[in-house]
XYZ file of C-alpha atoms in Angstrom:
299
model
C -143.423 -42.789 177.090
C -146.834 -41.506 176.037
C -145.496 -38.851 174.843
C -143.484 -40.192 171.602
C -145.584 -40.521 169.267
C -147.000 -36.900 169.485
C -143.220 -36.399 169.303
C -142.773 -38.165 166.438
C -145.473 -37.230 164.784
C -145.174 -33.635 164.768
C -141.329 -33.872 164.091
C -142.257 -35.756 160.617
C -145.542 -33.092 160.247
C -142.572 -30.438 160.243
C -139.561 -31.706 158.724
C -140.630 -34.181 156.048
C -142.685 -31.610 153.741
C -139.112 -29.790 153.584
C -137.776 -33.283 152.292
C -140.073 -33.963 150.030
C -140.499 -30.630 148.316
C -144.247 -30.601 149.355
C -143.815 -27.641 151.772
C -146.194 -24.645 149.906
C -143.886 -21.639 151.365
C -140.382 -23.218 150.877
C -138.601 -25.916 149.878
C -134.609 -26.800 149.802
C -132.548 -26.874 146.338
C -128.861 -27.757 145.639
C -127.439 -24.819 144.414
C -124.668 -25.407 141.957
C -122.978 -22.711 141.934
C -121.348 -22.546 145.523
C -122.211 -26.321 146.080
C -124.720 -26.378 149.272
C -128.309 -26.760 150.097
C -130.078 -23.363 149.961
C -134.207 -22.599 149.735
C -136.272 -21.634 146.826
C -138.048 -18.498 148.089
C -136.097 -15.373 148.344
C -137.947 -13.138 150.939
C -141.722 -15.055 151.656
C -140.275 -17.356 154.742
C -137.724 -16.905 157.637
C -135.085 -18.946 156.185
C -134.716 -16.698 153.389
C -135.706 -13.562 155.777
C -132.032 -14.551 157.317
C -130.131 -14.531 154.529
C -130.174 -18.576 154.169
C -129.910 -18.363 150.347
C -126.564 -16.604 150.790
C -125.524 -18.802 153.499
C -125.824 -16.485 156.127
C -126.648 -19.001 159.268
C -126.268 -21.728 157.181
C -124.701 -24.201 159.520
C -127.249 -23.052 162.175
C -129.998 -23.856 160.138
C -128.947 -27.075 158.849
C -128.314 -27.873 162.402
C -131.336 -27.757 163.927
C -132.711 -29.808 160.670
C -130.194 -32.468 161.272
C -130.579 -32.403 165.493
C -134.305 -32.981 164.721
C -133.869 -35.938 162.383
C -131.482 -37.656 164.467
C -134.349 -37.390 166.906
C -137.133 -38.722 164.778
C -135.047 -41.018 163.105
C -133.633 -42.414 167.174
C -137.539 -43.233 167.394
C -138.426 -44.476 164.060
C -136.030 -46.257 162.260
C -138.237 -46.681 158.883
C -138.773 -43.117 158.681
C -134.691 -42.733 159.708
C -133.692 -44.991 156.844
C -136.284 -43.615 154.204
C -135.348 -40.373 154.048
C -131.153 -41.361 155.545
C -130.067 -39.393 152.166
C -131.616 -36.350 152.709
C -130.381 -35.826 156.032
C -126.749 -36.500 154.831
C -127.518 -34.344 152.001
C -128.370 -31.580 154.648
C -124.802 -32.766 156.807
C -122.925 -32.522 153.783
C -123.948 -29.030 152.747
C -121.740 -27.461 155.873
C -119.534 -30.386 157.046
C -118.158 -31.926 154.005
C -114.265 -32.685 154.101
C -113.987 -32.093 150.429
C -110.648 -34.300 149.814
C -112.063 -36.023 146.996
C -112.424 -32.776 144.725
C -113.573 -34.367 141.536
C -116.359 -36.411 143.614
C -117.755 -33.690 146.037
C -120.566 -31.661 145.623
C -120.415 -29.477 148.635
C -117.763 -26.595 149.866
C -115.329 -28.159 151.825
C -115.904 -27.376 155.766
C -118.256 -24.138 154.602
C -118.674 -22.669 157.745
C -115.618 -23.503 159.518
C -111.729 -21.475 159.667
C -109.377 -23.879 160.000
C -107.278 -21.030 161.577
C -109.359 -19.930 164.554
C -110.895 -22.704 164.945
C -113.926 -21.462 165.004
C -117.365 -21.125 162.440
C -118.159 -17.811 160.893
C -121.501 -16.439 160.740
C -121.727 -15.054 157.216
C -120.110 -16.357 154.112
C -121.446 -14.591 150.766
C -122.536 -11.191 152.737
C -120.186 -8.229 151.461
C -120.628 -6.947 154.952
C -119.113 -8.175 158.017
C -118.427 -11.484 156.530
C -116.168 -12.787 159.538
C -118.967 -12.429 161.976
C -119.604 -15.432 164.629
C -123.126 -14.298 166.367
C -124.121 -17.767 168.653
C -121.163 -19.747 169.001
C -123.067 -21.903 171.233
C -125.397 -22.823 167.903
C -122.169 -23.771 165.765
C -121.205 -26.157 168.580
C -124.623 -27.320 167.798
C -124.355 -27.689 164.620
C -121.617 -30.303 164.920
C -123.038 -32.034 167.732
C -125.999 -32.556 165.868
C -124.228 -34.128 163.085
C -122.481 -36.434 165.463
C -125.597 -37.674 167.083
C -126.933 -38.311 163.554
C -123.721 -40.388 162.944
C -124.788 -42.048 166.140
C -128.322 -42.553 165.134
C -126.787 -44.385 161.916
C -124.292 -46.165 162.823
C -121.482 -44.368 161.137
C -118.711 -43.945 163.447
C -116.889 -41.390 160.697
C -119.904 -38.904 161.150
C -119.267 -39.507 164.909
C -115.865 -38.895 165.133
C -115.957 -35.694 162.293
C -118.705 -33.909 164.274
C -117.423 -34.360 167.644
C -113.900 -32.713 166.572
C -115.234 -29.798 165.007
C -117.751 -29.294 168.175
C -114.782 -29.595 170.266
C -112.741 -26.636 168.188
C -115.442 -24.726 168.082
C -115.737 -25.329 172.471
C -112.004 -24.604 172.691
C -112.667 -21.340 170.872
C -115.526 -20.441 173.056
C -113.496 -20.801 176.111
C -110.279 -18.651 174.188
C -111.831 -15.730 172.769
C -115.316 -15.530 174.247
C -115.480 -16.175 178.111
C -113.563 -13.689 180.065
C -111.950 -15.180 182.930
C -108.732 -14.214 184.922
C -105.966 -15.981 182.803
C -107.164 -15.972 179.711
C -106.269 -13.773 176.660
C -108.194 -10.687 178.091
C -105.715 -9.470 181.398
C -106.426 -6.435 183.632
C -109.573 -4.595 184.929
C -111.540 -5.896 182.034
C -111.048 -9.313 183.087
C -112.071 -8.375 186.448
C -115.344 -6.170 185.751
C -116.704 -8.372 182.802
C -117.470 -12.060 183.433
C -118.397 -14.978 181.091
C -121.414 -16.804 179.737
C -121.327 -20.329 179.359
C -123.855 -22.146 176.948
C -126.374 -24.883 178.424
C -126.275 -27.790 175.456
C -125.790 -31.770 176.385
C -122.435 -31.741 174.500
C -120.372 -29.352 176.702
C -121.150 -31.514 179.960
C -118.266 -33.696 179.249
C -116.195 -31.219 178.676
C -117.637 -29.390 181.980
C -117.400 -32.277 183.710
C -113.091 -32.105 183.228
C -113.250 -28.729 184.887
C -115.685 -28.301 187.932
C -113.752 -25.983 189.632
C -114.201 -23.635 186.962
C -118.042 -24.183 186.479
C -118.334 -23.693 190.600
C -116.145 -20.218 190.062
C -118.813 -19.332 187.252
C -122.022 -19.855 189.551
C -120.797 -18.313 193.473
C -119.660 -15.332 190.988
C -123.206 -15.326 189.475
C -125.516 -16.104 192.312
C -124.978 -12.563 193.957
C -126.300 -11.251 190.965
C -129.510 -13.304 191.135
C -130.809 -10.996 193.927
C -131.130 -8.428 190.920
C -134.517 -6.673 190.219
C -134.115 -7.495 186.451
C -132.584 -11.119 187.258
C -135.836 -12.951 186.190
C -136.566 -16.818 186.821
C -135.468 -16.870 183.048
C -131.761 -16.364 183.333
C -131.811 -17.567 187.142
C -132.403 -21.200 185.313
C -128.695 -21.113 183.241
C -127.167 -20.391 186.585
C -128.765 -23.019 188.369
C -128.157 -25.696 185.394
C -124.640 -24.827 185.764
C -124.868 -25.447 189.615
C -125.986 -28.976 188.677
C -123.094 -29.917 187.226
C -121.574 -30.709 191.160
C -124.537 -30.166 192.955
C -127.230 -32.179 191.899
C -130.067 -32.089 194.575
C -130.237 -28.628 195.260
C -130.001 -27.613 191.708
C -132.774 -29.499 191.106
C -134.987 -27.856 193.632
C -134.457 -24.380 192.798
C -135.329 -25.712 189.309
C -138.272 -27.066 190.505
C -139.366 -23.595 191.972
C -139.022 -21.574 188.961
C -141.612 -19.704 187.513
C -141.030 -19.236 184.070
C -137.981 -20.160 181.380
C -135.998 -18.589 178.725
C -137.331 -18.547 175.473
C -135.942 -21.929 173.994
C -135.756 -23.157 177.478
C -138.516 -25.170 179.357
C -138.701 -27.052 182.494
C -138.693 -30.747 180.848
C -135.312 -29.486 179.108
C -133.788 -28.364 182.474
C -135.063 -31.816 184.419
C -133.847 -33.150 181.069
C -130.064 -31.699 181.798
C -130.104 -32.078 185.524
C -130.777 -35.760 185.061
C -128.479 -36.850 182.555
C -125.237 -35.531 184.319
C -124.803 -38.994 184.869
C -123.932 -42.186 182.993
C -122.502 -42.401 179.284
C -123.692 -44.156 176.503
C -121.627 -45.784 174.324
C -121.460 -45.108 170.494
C -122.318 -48.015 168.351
C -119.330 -48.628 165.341
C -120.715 -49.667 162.461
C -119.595 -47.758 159.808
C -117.788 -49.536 157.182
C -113.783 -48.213 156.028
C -114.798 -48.813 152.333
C -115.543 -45.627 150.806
C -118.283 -47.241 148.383
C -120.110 -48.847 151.567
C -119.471 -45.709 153.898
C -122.212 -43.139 154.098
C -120.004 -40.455 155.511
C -117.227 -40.820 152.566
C -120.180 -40.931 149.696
C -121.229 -37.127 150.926
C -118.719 -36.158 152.732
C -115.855 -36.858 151.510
């Protein structure tokens, strides 16, 4: 508990100058022109670095943003509720329905093909422009959104965010993971395995198939015996494992040495730990589209 407000205060020491346009080496803009939230500087600052102005990683961007507001915002609900437009704003910029055409200001569902199911990568490049690099971040993305909509109540955002996140998981497991079964048959199937991403919205889903998860890990813990297997990669395995064995994924957390970048031990004990229980999502949102946050943005 001592620990939240360092948390919160360095959450609002990094986010809020972006919200307030006081941030010296960027700042976010509406950009009228394709209807999203893009940055000012065009090569000074990683956002622009990766193509952000062009909406290359858009939706992984804006993700993280939103996943870390719904955070600060869970802890402090003044700061949540002072700055509740901008992070909708941000939302809205890659997850807005776009059925009232006359009223919306964003691209419909940027991101997102309605056909696979699944978010592209790039969406101005001339290049490659059906590219999907880190599914695992689009389902982020999403989730992130819903937890927002969970943060404020709004049972729309909720319910949006979680069925997009759940595409983009049913894509994952179609066209990514190679398993026996699937659409990739034969000795490929056989020699090349799967990789499943560690995030606190795919444990439900996980949860509905254990013997598949317990498939994934006896194939993978051979492999762990590997000279270039380091403690870093030996952690996804092992947070996998926890999914049906609790106690002794948890100690061979415990003994690792060292993490993957973006990984960390609190995350892992983090994961391990909340395998259990479910929370239920507060429904507050109102139907009226004049009182409904979702349906001013969004919709």
């Amino acid at each position: 508990m001592e620990l939240i407000p360092a948390i919160k205060m360095s959450l609002r020491e990094y986010i809020e100058p972006w919200l307030v346009d006081n941030f010296e080496k960027n700042g976010f803009l509406y950009d009228e022109k394709w209807g999203g939230i893009v940055c000012k500087s065009g090569s000074s600052y990683p956002l622009a670095d990766y193509g952000f102005g062009r909406y290359n990683n858009h939706h992984f961007t804006l993700g993280y943003f939103v996943f870390s507001i719904a955070v600060l915002a869970k802890f402090d609900d003044e700061w949540g509720m002072k700055f509740k437009d901008h992070a909708y704003a941000l939302v809205a910029s890659y997850m807005s329905l776009g059925k009232n055409k006359a009223k919306s200001k964003y691209t419909k569902i940027r991101s997102f093909d309605p056909y696979k199911l699944h978010s592209w990568t790039n969406c101005l490049h001339d290049n490659h422009p059906r590219h999907s690099e880190i599914p695992s971040v689009s389902i982020n993305a999403y989730y992130s959104a819903s937890l927002l909509g969970m943060v404020y109540g709004d049972d729309h955002l909720v319910t949006v965010g979680s069925t997009l996140a759940s595409f983009e998981i049913e894509a994952v497991k179609t066209w990514w993971h190679v398993k026996e079964g699937g659409v990739y048959e034969g000795e490929f199937s056989k020699k090349n395995k799967m990789v499943l991403p560690i995030t606190p919205v795919l444990s439900e889903i996980l949860f509905s198939d254990v013997g598949f998860v317990r498939d994934v890990v006896e194939w993978a813990l051979p492999s762990l015996a590997r000279k270039e297997a380091t403690d870093g990669w030996k952690g996804f395995v092992y947070a996998l494992e926890a999914i049906y064995d609790h106690k002794n994924a948890l100690k061979k957390i415990r003994d690792l040495k060292g993490f993957h970048e973006g990984n960390s031990l609190s995350n892992m004990l983090w994961w391990v730990h909340s395998m259990t229980g479910k929370k239920n999502v507060r429904s507050w949102c109102k139907k009226e589209a004049n009182d409904c946050w979702f349906c001013t943005y969004c919709c």
